[in-house]
Amino acid sequence: MNAKQKLTFVMMFLIGSAYADNEIYIDQVGDEAIIEIVQDGSGNKVGGSASDDTKFLLDGDSMDFNVNFSGGSNNLIGKIIGTSTVDIDVSGSSNDLFLDVDKENAYGATDGDFVIDLTGSSNELDLDVGSLDTANDLDFDMIVDGDFNTADINIDASSLTFNMDMAGDNNNLLYNGSGYDGHEFVLTGLGSYWDIEINQESTLQTDSLEIEYDGSGTSTTDATICITQSDSGSSTGCE
């Protein structure tokens, strides 16, 4: 794919995103793809087909994937195989993001650089990266700003740096980090009534975890944090 073809590919998606209730279907195979999607409005979708459970596919190395959602009730349902830079910016409420990166162990999740920003309320992120310790040297930054947001993140990586900022009430986070080499996770938060569960495990390597959270719960609505760390030992987990 030459430079002119890349530019045309990007322009097609930008033009197609000018109206509400858009559906963009992607099946891309090849290296150095540059894909930018901008959708403004509600009820938009980026996926693999008209079926809600069909993921789009990006397969190749050195890919640059950028998505900007502005509005509510939008869906992103996708699958990535290959080294990639991913930048997802969501502004609005009730948006659903379901993304797999090399979940089937195709050795295609190395050197990833991910940035995800969620601004608004009642958004849901389900992110799975790697399997069998294949997502090497991952750099992941995430911001959540709003209430009633949910993030379910599973990363199987060697050498992971994960920084996350959360601001808002009634936010939920489930993070599972596994893999051979050490992981570094930093969580900074502000808000009340949160539910946070962190399970971090590597094989005989050093993991680091830093949490700074400002907020509280009540007798009827808890603010809970449960942390499990293990280097191949036994752990009880969270109740």
Coordinates of N, CA and C in Angstrom, one line a residue:
M1 N 0.9 -1.2 0.0 CA 0.0 0.0 0.0 C 0.9 1.2 0.0
N2 N 0.8 2.1 -1.0 CA 1.7 3.2 -1.1 C 1.1 4.4 -0.4
A3 N 1.8 5.5 -0.3 CA 1.4 6.7 0.5 C 0.0 7.2 0.0
K4 N -0.1 7.3 -1.3 CA -1.4 7.8 -1.9 C -2.6 6.9 -1.5
Q5 N -2.4 5.6 -1.5 CA -3.5 4.7 -1.1 C -3.8 4.9 0.4
K6 N -2.8 5.0 1.2 CA -3.0 5.3 2.6 C -3.9 6.5 2.8
L7 N -3.6 7.6 2.2 CA -4.3 8.8 2.3 C -5.7 8.7 1.9
T8 N -6.0 8.0 0.8 CA -7.3 7.8 0.3 C -8.1 7.0 1.3
F9 N -7.5 6.0 1.9 CA -8.1 5.1 2.8 C -8.6 5.9 4.0
V10 N -7.8 6.8 4.5 CA -8.2 7.7 5.6 C -9.3 8.6 5.2
M11 N -9.2 9.3 4.1 CA -10.2 10.2 3.7 C -11.6 9.6 3.5
M12 N -11.6 8.4 3.1 CA -12.9 7.7 2.9 C -13.6 7.6 4.2
F13 N -12.9 7.2 5.3 CA -13.5 7.1 6.6 C -14.0 8.4 7.2
L14 N -13.2 9.4 6.9 CA -13.5 10.7 7.5 C -14.8 11.3 6.8
I15 N -14.9 11.1 5.5 CA -16.1 11.6 4.8 C -17.3 10.8 5.2
G16 N -17.1 9.5 5.4 CA -18.3 8.7 5.8 C -18.8 8.9 7.2
S17 N -18.1 9.7 8.0 CA -18.4 9.8 9.4 C -19.2 11.1 9.6
A18 N -19.6 11.8 8.6 CA -20.2 13.1 8.8 C -21.6 13.1 9.3
Y19 N -22.3 11.9 9.3 CA -23.7 11.9 9.7 C -23.9 10.9 10.8
A20 N -25.0 11.0 11.5 CA -25.3 10.2 12.6 C -25.7 8.8 12.1
D21 N -25.7 7.8 13.0 CA -26.1 6.4 12.7 C -25.2 5.8 11.6
N22 N -24.0 6.1 11.6 CA -23.1 5.5 10.6 C -22.6 4.2 11.0
E23 N -22.3 3.3 10.1 CA -21.7 2.0 10.3 C -20.5 1.8 9.4
I24 N -19.4 1.6 10.0 CA -18.1 1.5 9.2 C -17.6 0.1 9.5
Y25 N -17.4 -0.7 8.4 CA -16.9 -2.1 8.5 C -15.5 -2.1 7.9
I26 N -14.6 -2.8 8.7 CA -13.2 -2.8 8.3 C -12.7 -4.2 8.3
D27 N -11.9 -4.6 7.2 CA -11.2 -5.8 7.2 C -9.9 -5.5 6.5
Q28 N -8.8 -5.1 7.3 CA -7.6 -4.6 6.7 C -6.4 -5.6 7.0
V29 N -5.7 -6.0 5.9 CA -4.5 -6.8 6.1 C -3.4 -6.1 5.4
G30 N -2.3 -5.9 6.1 CA -1.1 -5.2 5.5 C -0.4 -4.3 6.5
D31 N 0.9 -4.1 6.2 CA 1.7 -3.3 7.2 C 1.5 -1.8 6.9
E32 N 1.9 -1.0 7.9 CA 2.0 0.5 7.9 C 0.6 1.1 7.5
A33 N -0.5 0.5 7.8 CA -1.8 1.2 7.5 C -2.0 2.3 8.5
I34 N -2.6 3.4 8.0 CA -2.9 4.6 8.8 C -4.4 4.7 8.6
I35 N -5.1 4.6 9.7 CA -6.6 4.6 9.7 C -7.1 5.6 10.7
E36 N -7.9 6.6 10.3 CA -8.5 7.6 11.2 C -10.0 7.6 11.0
I37 N -10.7 7.5 12.1 CA -12.2 7.5 12.0 C -12.7 8.5 13.0
V38 N -13.6 9.4 12.4 CA -14.2 10.4 13.2 C -15.7 10.3 13.1
Q39 N -16.4 10.0 14.2 CA -17.9 9.9 14.1 C -18.5 10.9 15.2
D40 N -19.5 11.6 14.7 CA -20.1 12.7 15.5 C -21.6 12.4 15.5
G41 N -22.1 12.1 16.7 CA -23.6 11.9 16.8 C -23.8 10.6 17.7
S42 N -25.0 10.1 17.6 CA -25.3 8.9 18.4 C -25.7 7.7 17.5
G43 N -25.5 6.5 18.1 CA -25.9 5.3 17.4 C -24.9 4.9 16.3
N44 N -23.7 5.4 16.3 CA -22.7 5.0 15.3 C -22.0 3.7 15.7
K45 N -21.4 3.1 14.7 CA -20.7 1.8 14.9 C -19.5 1.7 14.1
V46 N -18.4 1.1 14.7 CA -17.3 0.7 13.9 C -17.1 -0.8 14.2
G47 N -17.3 -1.7 13.2 CA -17.3 -3.1 13.4 C -16.9 -3.8 12.2
G48 N -17.2 -5.2 12.2 CA -16.8 -6.0 11.0 C -17.9 -6.3 10.1
S49 N -19.2 -6.1 10.6 CA -20.3 -6.3 9.7 C -21.6 -5.7 10.4
A50 N -22.7 -6.0 9.8 CA -23.9 -5.5 10.4 C -24.3 -6.2 11.7
S51 N -23.7 -7.4 12.0 CA -23.9 -8.1 13.2 C -23.1 -7.5 14.3
D52 N -23.8 -7.3 15.5 CA -23.1 -6.6 16.6 C -22.0 -7.4 17.2
D53 N -21.9 -8.7 17.0 CA -20.9 -9.5 17.6 C -19.7 -9.8 16.6
T54 N -19.7 -9.1 15.4 CA -18.7 -9.3 14.5 C -17.6 -8.2 14.6
K55 N -16.4 -8.6 14.8 CA -15.3 -7.6 15.0 C -14.7 -7.1 13.7
F56 N -14.3 -5.9 13.6 CA -13.5 -5.5 12.5 C -12.1 -6.1 12.7
L57 N -11.3 -6.2 11.7 CA -10.0 -6.8 11.7 C -8.9 -5.8 11.2
L58 N -7.9 -5.6 11.9 CA -6.7 -4.9 11.5 C -5.5 -5.8 11.7
D59 N -4.8 -6.3 10.6 CA -3.8 -7.3 10.7 C -2.6 -6.7 9.9
G60 N -1.5 -6.4 10.7 CA -0.3 -5.9 10.1 C 0.6 -5.3 11.1
D61 N 1.8 -5.0 10.7 CA 2.8 -4.3 11.6 C 2.8 -2.8 11.3
S62 N 3.2 -2.1 12.4 CA 3.4 -0.6 12.3 C 2.2 0.1 11.8
M63 N 1.0 -0.3 12.4 CA -0.2 0.3 12.1 C -0.5 1.5 13.0
D64 N -1.2 2.5 12.5 CA -1.6 3.7 13.3 C -3.1 3.8 13.2
F65 N -3.8 3.5 14.3 CA -5.3 3.5 14.4 C -5.8 4.5 15.3
N66 N -6.6 5.5 14.8 CA -7.1 6.6 15.6 C -8.6 6.6 15.4
V67 N -9.3 6.7 16.6 CA -10.8 6.8 16.6 C -11.2 7.9 17.5
N68 N -12.2 8.7 17.0 CA -12.7 9.8 17.7 C -14.2 9.8 17.7
F69 N -14.9 9.4 18.8 CA -16.3 9.4 19.0 C -16.8 10.6 19.7
S70 N -17.7 11.3 19.2 CA -18.4 12.4 20.0 C -19.9 12.2 19.9
G71 N -20.5 11.9 21.1 CA -21.9 11.6 21.1 C -22.1 10.3 22.0
G72 N -23.3 9.8 21.9 CA -23.7 8.7 22.8 C -24.2 7.5 22.1
S73 N -24.1 6.4 22.8 CA -24.6 5.1 22.3 C -23.9 4.6 21.0
N74 N -22.6 4.9 21.0 CA -21.8 4.4 19.9 C -21.1 3.1 20.2
N75 N -20.7 2.4 19.2 CA -20.1 1.1 19.4 C -18.8 0.9 18.6
L76 N -17.8 0.4 19.3 CA -16.5 0.0 18.6 C -16.3 -1.4 19.0
I77 N -16.2 -2.3 17.9 CA -16.1 -3.7 18.2 C -15.0 -4.2 17.3
G78 N -13.8 -4.5 17.8 CA -12.7 -4.8 16.9 C -11.6 -5.7 17.4
K79 N -10.7 -6.1 16.4 CA -9.7 -7.0 16.7 C -8.4 -6.6 15.9
I80 N -7.3 -6.5 16.6 CA -6.0 -6.0 16.1 C -5.0 -7.1 16.2
I81 N -4.2 -7.4 15.2 CA -3.1 -8.3 15.2 C -1.9 -7.6 14.6
G82 N -0.9 -7.4 15.4 CA 0.3 -6.7 14.8 C 0.7 -5.5 15.7
T83 N 1.9 -5.1 15.5 CA 2.4 -3.9 16.3 C 1.6 -2.7 15.9
S84 N 1.2 -1.9 16.9 CA 0.2 -0.8 16.5 C 0.3 0.3 17.5
T85 N 0.0 1.5 17.0 CA -0.3 2.6 17.8 C -1.8 2.9 17.8
V86 N -2.4 2.9 19.0 CA -3.9 3.0 19.1 C -4.2 4.2 19.9
D87 N -5.0 5.1 19.3 CA -5.5 6.3 20.0 C -7.0 6.4 19.9
I88 N -7.7 6.2 21.0 CA -9.2 6.2 21.0 C -9.6 7.3 22.0
D89 N -10.4 8.2 21.4 CA -10.9 9.4 22.2 C -12.4 9.4 22.1
V90 N -13.1 9.2 23.3 CA -14.5 9.1 23.3 C -15.0 10.2 24.2
S91 N -16.0 11.0 23.7 CA -16.6 12.1 24.4 C -18.1 11.9 24.3
G92 N -18.8 11.5 25.4 CA -20.2 11.3 25.4 C -20.6 10.2 26.4
S93 N -21.8 9.7 26.3 CA -22.3 8.7 27.3 C -22.8 7.5 26.6
S94 N -22.8 6.4 27.4 CA -23.4 5.1 27.0 C -22.7 4.6 25.7
N95 N -21.4 4.8 25.6 CA -20.6 4.2 24.5 C -20.0 2.9 24.9
D96 N -19.9 1.9 24.0 CA -19.4 0.6 24.3 C -18.2 0.3 23.4
L97 N -17.1 0.0 24.0 CA -15.8 -0.3 23.3 C -15.4 -1.7 23.6
F98 N -15.3 -2.6 22.6 CA -14.9 -4.0 22.8 C -13.7 -4.2 21.8
L99 N -12.5 -4.4 22.4 CA -11.3 -4.5 21.5 C -10.4 -5.6 22.0
D100 N -10.0 -6.5 21.1 CA -9.1 -7.5 21.3 C -7.8 -7.2 20.5
V101 N -6.6 -7.4 21.2 CA -5.4 -7.2 20.5 C -4.6 -8.5 20.7
D102 N -4.5 -9.3 19.6 CA -3.8 -10.6 19.6 C -4.3 -11.5 20.8
K103 N -5.6 -11.6 20.9 CA -6.1 -12.4 22.0 C -5.9 -13.9 21.8
E104 N -5.8 -14.3 20.5 CA -5.7 -15.7 20.1 C -4.2 -16.2 20.0
N105 N -3.3 -15.4 20.6 CA -1.9 -15.8 20.6 C -1.3 -16.0 19.2
A106 N -1.4 -14.9 18.4 CA -0.7 -14.9 17.1 C 0.6 -14.2 17.1
Y107 N 1.1 -13.9 18.3 CA 2.4 -13.2 18.5 C 2.4 -11.9 17.7
G108 N 1.3 -11.2 17.8 CA 1.2 -9.9 17.1 C 0.7 -8.8 18.0
A109 N 1.3 -8.7 19.2 CA 0.9 -7.6 20.1 C 2.1 -6.9 20.7
T110 N 3.3 -7.1 20.1 CA 4.5 -6.5 20.6 C 4.6 -5.0 20.4
D111 N 5.3 -4.3 21.3 CA 5.6 -2.9 21.1 C 4.4 -2.0 20.9
G112 N 3.3 -2.4 21.6 CA 2.1 -1.6 21.4 C 2.2 -0.2 22.2
D113 N 1.5 0.8 21.7 CA 1.4 2.1 22.3 C 0.0 2.5 22.3
F114 N -0.7 2.4 23.4 CA -2.2 2.6 23.4 C -2.5 3.8 24.3
V115 N -3.4 4.7 23.8 CA -3.9 5.8 24.6 C -5.5 5.8 24.4
I116 N -6.2 5.7 25.5 CA -7.6 5.7 25.5 C -8.2 6.7 26.5
D117 N -9.0 7.6 26.0 CA -9.6 8.7 26.8 C -11.1 8.5 26.7
L118 N -11.8 8.3 27.9 CA -13.2 8.3 28.0 C -13.7 9.4 28.8
T119 N -14.5 10.3 28.2 CA -15.1 11.5 28.9 C -16.6 11.4 28.7
G120 N -17.3 11.3 29.9 CA -18.7 11.1 29.9 C -19.1 10.1 30.9
S121 N -20.4 9.7 30.8 CA -20.9 8.8 31.8 C -21.4 7.5 31.2
S122 N -21.4 6.4 32.0 CA -22.0 5.1 31.6 C -21.4 4.5 30.4
N123 N -20.1 4.8 30.2 CA -19.3 4.2 29.1 C -18.8 2.8 29.5
E124 N -18.6 1.9 28.6 CA -18.1 0.6 28.9 C -16.9 0.2 28.0
L125 N -15.8 -0.2 28.6 CA -14.6 -0.6 27.9 C -14.3 -2.1 28.3
D126 N -14.2 -2.9 27.2 CA -13.7 -4.3 27.4 C -12.5 -4.5 26.5
L127 N -11.3 -4.6 27.2 CA -10.1 -4.7 26.4 C -9.3 -5.9 26.8
D128 N -8.9 -6.7 25.8 CA -8.1 -7.9 26.0 C -6.8 -7.8 25.1
V129 N -5.6 -7.8 25.8 CA -4.4 -7.7 25.0 C -3.5 -8.9 25.3
G130 N -3.1 -9.6 24.2 CA -2.2 -10.7 24.3 C -2.7 -12.0 25.0
S131 N -1.9 -13.0 24.8 CA -2.1 -14.3 25.5 C -0.8 -15.0 25.5
L132 N -0.6 -15.9 26.6 CA 0.6 -16.6 26.7 C 1.8 -15.8 26.6
D133 N 1.7 -14.6 27.3 CA 2.9 -13.7 27.4 C 3.4 -13.2 26.1
T134 N 2.5 -12.8 25.2 CA 3.0 -12.4 23.8 C 3.0 -10.9 23.6
A135 N 2.4 -10.1 24.5 CA 2.3 -8.7 24.3 C 3.5 -8.0 25.0
N136 N 4.6 -8.0 24.3 CA 5.9 -7.5 24.9 C 6.0 -6.0 24.8
D137 N 6.5 -5.4 25.9 CA 6.9 -3.9 25.9 C 5.7 -3.0 25.5
L138 N 4.6 -3.2 26.3 CA 3.4 -2.4 26.0 C 3.4 -1.2 26.9
D139 N 3.1 0.0 26.2 CA 2.9 1.2 26.9 C 1.5 1.7 26.8
F140 N 0.7 1.8 27.9 CA -0.7 2.0 27.9 C -1.0 3.1 28.9
D141 N -1.7 4.2 28.3 CA -2.2 5.3 29.1 C -3.7 5.4 28.9
M142 N -4.4 5.6 30.0 CA -5.9 5.7 30.0 C -6.4 6.8 30.9
I143 N -7.4 7.5 30.5 CA -8.1 8.5 31.3 C -9.6 8.2 31.2
V144 N -10.2 8.2 32.4 CA -11.6 8.1 32.6 C -12.1 9.3 33.3
D145 N -13.0 10.1 32.7 CA -13.5 11.3 33.4 C -15.1 11.3 33.2
G146 N -15.7 11.0 34.3 CA -17.2 10.9 34.3 C -17.7 9.9 35.3
D147 N -19.0 9.7 35.4 CA -19.6 8.8 36.4 C -20.1 7.5 35.8
F148 N -20.2 6.5 36.6 CA -20.8 5.2 36.2 C -20.1 4.6 35.0
N149 N -18.8 4.8 34.9 CA -18.1 4.1 33.8 C -17.5 2.8 34.2
T150 N -17.4 1.9 33.3 CA -16.9 0.5 33.6 C -15.7 0.2 32.7
A151 N -14.6 -0.4 33.2 CA -13.5 -0.8 32.4 C -13.1 -2.2 32.9
D152 N -13.1 -3.1 31.9 CA -12.6 -4.5 32.2 C -11.4 -4.7 31.3
I153 N -10.2 -4.8 31.9 CA -9.0 -4.8 31.1 C -8.2 -6.0 31.5
N154 N -7.8 -6.8 30.5 CA -7.0 -8.0 30.7 C -5.8 -7.9 29.8
I155 N -4.6 -8.0 30.4 CA -3.3 -7.8 29.6 C -2.4 -9.0 30.0
D156 N -1.9 -9.7 29.0 CA -0.9 -10.8 29.2 C 0.3 -10.3 28.5
A157 N 1.3 -9.8 29.2 CA 2.4 -9.0 28.6 C 3.7 -9.3 29.4
S158 N 4.8 -9.2 28.6 CA 6.1 -9.1 29.2 C 6.5 -7.6 29.1
S159 N 6.8 -7.0 30.3 CA 7.3 -5.6 30.4 C 6.1 -4.7 30.0
L160 N 5.3 -4.3 31.0 CA 4.1 -3.5 30.8 C 4.2 -2.3 31.6
T161 N 3.9 -1.1 31.0 CA 3.8 0.1 31.8 C 2.4 0.6 31.5
F162 N 1.6 0.7 32.6 CA 0.2 1.1 32.5 C -0.1 2.2 33.5
N163 N -0.5 3.4 33.0 CA -0.9 4.5 33.8 C -2.3 4.9 33.5
M164 N -3.1 5.0 34.6 CA -4.5 5.3 34.5 C -5.0 6.4 35.5
D165 N -5.8 7.3 35.0 CA -6.4 8.4 35.8 C -7.9 8.2 35.7
M166 N -8.5 8.2 36.9 CA -10.0 8.2 36.9 C -10.5 9.3 37.7
A167 N -11.6 9.9 37.2 CA -12.3 11.0 38.0 C -13.8 10.9 37.8
G168 N -14.5 10.8 38.9 CA -15.9 10.6 38.8 C -16.4 9.6 39.9
D169 N -17.7 9.6 40.0 CA -18.3 8.7 41.0 C -18.9 7.4 40.4
N170 N -18.9 6.4 41.2 CA -19.6 5.1 40.8 C -18.9 4.5 39.6
N171 N -17.5 4.6 39.5 CA -16.8 4.0 38.4 C -16.3 2.6 38.9
N172 N -16.2 1.7 37.9 CA -15.8 0.3 38.2 C -14.6 0.0 37.3
L173 N -13.6 -0.7 37.9 CA -12.4 -1.1 37.2 C -12.1 -2.5 37.6
L174 N -11.9 -3.4 36.6 CA -11.4 -4.7 36.8 C -10.1 -4.8 35.9
Y175 N -9.0 -5.0 36.6 CA -7.7 -5.1 35.8 C -7.0 -6.4 36.2
N176 N -6.7 -7.2 35.1 CA -5.9 -8.4 35.3 C -4.7 -8.3 34.5
G177 N -3.5 -8.3 35.1 CA -2.2 -8.2 34.4 C -1.4 -9.5 34.7
S178 N -1.0 -10.1 33.6 CA -0.2 -11.4 33.7 C 0.9 -11.4 32.7
G179 N 1.8 -12.3 32.8 CA 2.9 -12.5 31.9 C 4.2 -12.7 32.6
Y180 N 5.3 -12.9 31.9 CA 6.6 -13.3 32.5 C 7.3 -12.2 33.2
D181 N 7.6 -11.1 32.4 CA 8.3 -10.0 33.0 C 7.5 -9.1 33.8
G182 N 8.1 -8.1 34.5 CA 7.4 -7.3 35.5 C 6.5 -6.3 34.8
H183 N 5.5 -5.9 35.7 CA 4.5 -4.9 35.3 C 4.6 -3.7 36.2
E184 N 4.3 -2.6 35.6 CA 4.2 -1.3 36.4 C 2.8 -0.7 36.1
F185 N 2.0 -0.6 37.2 CA 0.7 -0.1 37.1 C 0.6 1.1 38.1
V186 N 0.2 2.3 37.6 CA -0.1 3.4 38.4 C -1.5 3.9 38.2
L187 N -2.3 4.0 39.3 CA -3.7 4.4 39.3 C -3.8 5.6 40.1
T188 N -4.3 6.7 39.5 CA -4.7 7.9 40.3 C -6.2 8.2 40.1
G189 N -6.9 8.5 41.2 CA -8.3 8.6 41.1 C -8.9 9.7 42.0
L190 N -10.1 10.2 41.6 CA -10.8 11.1 42.4 C -12.3 10.9 42.2
G191 N -13.0 10.7 43.3 CA -14.4 10.4 43.2 C -14.8 9.4 44.3
S192 N -16.1 9.1 44.4 CA -16.7 8.3 45.5 C -17.4 7.1 44.9
Y193 N -17.6 6.1 45.7 CA -18.4 4.9 45.4 C -17.8 4.1 44.3
W194 N -16.5 4.0 44.3 CA -15.8 3.2 43.3 C -15.7 1.7 43.7
D195 N -15.5 0.9 42.7 CA -15.3 -0.5 42.9 C -14.1 -0.9 42.0
I196 N -13.0 -1.2 42.7 CA -11.7 -1.5 42.0 C -11.2 -2.8 42.4
E197 N -10.9 -3.7 41.4 CA -10.2 -5.0 41.6 C -9.0 -5.1 40.7
I198 N -7.9 -5.3 41.3 CA -6.6 -5.4 40.6 C -6.0 -6.7 40.9
N199 N -5.7 -7.5 39.8 CA -5.0 -8.8 39.9 C -3.8 -8.7 39.1
Q200 N -2.6 -8.7 39.7 CA -1.4 -8.5 38.9 C -0.4 -9.7 39.3
E201 N 0.0 -10.3 38.2 CA 0.9 -11.5 38.4 C 1.9 -11.6 37.3
S202 N 3.1 -11.9 37.7 CA 4.2 -12.2 36.7 C 5.0 -13.4 37.3
T203 N 5.8 -14.0 36.4 CA 6.5 -15.2 36.8 C 7.9 -14.9 37.3
L204 N 8.0 -14.8 38.6 CA 9.3 -14.6 39.3 C 10.0 -13.3 38.9
Q205 N 9.2 -12.3 38.6 CA 9.7 -11.0 38.2 C 9.1 -10.0 39.2
T206 N 9.6 -8.8 39.1 CA 9.2 -7.7 40.0 C 8.0 -6.9 39.4
D207 N 6.9 -6.9 40.1 CA 5.8 -6.0 39.7 C 5.7 -4.8 40.7
S208 N 5.3 -3.7 40.1 CA 5.1 -2.5 41.0 C 3.7 -2.0 40.8
L209 N 3.1 -1.5 41.9 CA 1.8 -1.0 41.9 C 1.7 0.2 42.8
E210 N 1.1 1.3 42.2 CA 0.9 2.5 43.0 C -0.5 3.0 42.8
I211 N -1.2 3.3 43.9 CA -2.5 3.8 43.9 C -2.7 5.0 44.8
E212 N -3.2 6.1 44.2 CA -3.5 7.3 44.9 C -4.9 7.7 44.6
Y213 N -5.8 7.4 45.5 CA -7.3 7.7 45.3 C -7.8 8.5 46.4
D214 N -8.6 9.5 46.0 CA -9.3 10.5 46.9 C -10.8 10.4 46.8
G215 N -11.4 9.9 47.8 CA -12.9 9.7 47.7 C -13.4 8.8 48.9
S216 N -14.6 8.5 48.9 CA -15.2 7.7 50.0 C -16.5 7.0 49.5
G217 N -16.9 6.2 50.4 CA -18.2 5.5 50.3 C -19.1 5.8 51.5
T218 N -20.2 5.1 51.5 CA -21.1 5.2 52.7 C -21.5 3.8 53.1
S219 N -22.3 3.7 54.2 CA -22.7 2.4 54.7 C -23.6 1.7 53.7
T220 N -24.2 2.4 52.8 CA -25.1 1.8 51.9 C -24.5 1.6 50.5
T221 N -23.6 2.5 50.1 CA -22.8 2.4 48.9 C -21.3 2.4 49.1
D222 N -20.7 1.3 48.9 CA -19.3 1.1 49.3 C -18.4 1.8 48.3
A223 N -17.2 2.1 48.8 CA -16.0 2.4 47.9 C -15.0 1.3 48.2
T224 N -14.7 0.4 47.3 CA -13.9 -0.8 47.6 C -12.7 -0.9 46.6
I225 N -11.6 -1.4 47.2 CA -10.4 -1.7 46.4 C -9.9 -3.1 46.9
C226 N -9.7 -4.0 45.9 CA -9.2 -5.3 46.2 C -8.0 -5.5 45.3
I227 N -6.8 -5.9 45.9 CA -5.6 -6.0 45.2 C -5.0 -7.4 45.5
T228 N -4.7 -8.1 44.4 CA -4.0 -9.4 44.5 C -2.7 -9.4 43.6
Q229 N -1.6 -9.6 44.3 CA -0.3 -9.7 43.6 C 0.3 -11.0 43.8
S230 N 0.9 -11.6 42.8 CA 1.5 -12.9 43.0 C 2.7 -13.1 42.0
D231 N 3.7 -13.8 42.4 CA 4.8 -14.2 41.5 C 4.8 -15.7 41.4
S232 N 3.7 -16.3 40.9 CA 3.5 -17.7 40.8 C 3.2 -18.4 42.1
G233 N 3.0 -17.6 43.2 CA 2.6 -18.2 44.4 C 1.0 -18.4 44.5
S234 N 0.5 -18.8 45.6 CA -0.9 -18.9 45.8 C -1.5 -17.6 46.3
S235 N -2.7 -17.3 45.9 CA -3.4 -16.1 46.3 C -4.9 -16.4 46.5
T236 N -5.5 -15.7 47.4 CA -6.9 -16.0 47.7 C -7.8 -15.2 46.8
G237 N -7.4 -14.1 46.2 CA -8.2 -13.4 45.3 C -9.2 -12.5 46.1
C238 N -10.1 -11.8 45.3 CA -11.1 -10.9 45.9 C -12.4 -11.6 46.1
E239 N -13.1 -11.3 47.2 CA -14.4 -11.9 47.5 C -15.4 -11.2 46.6

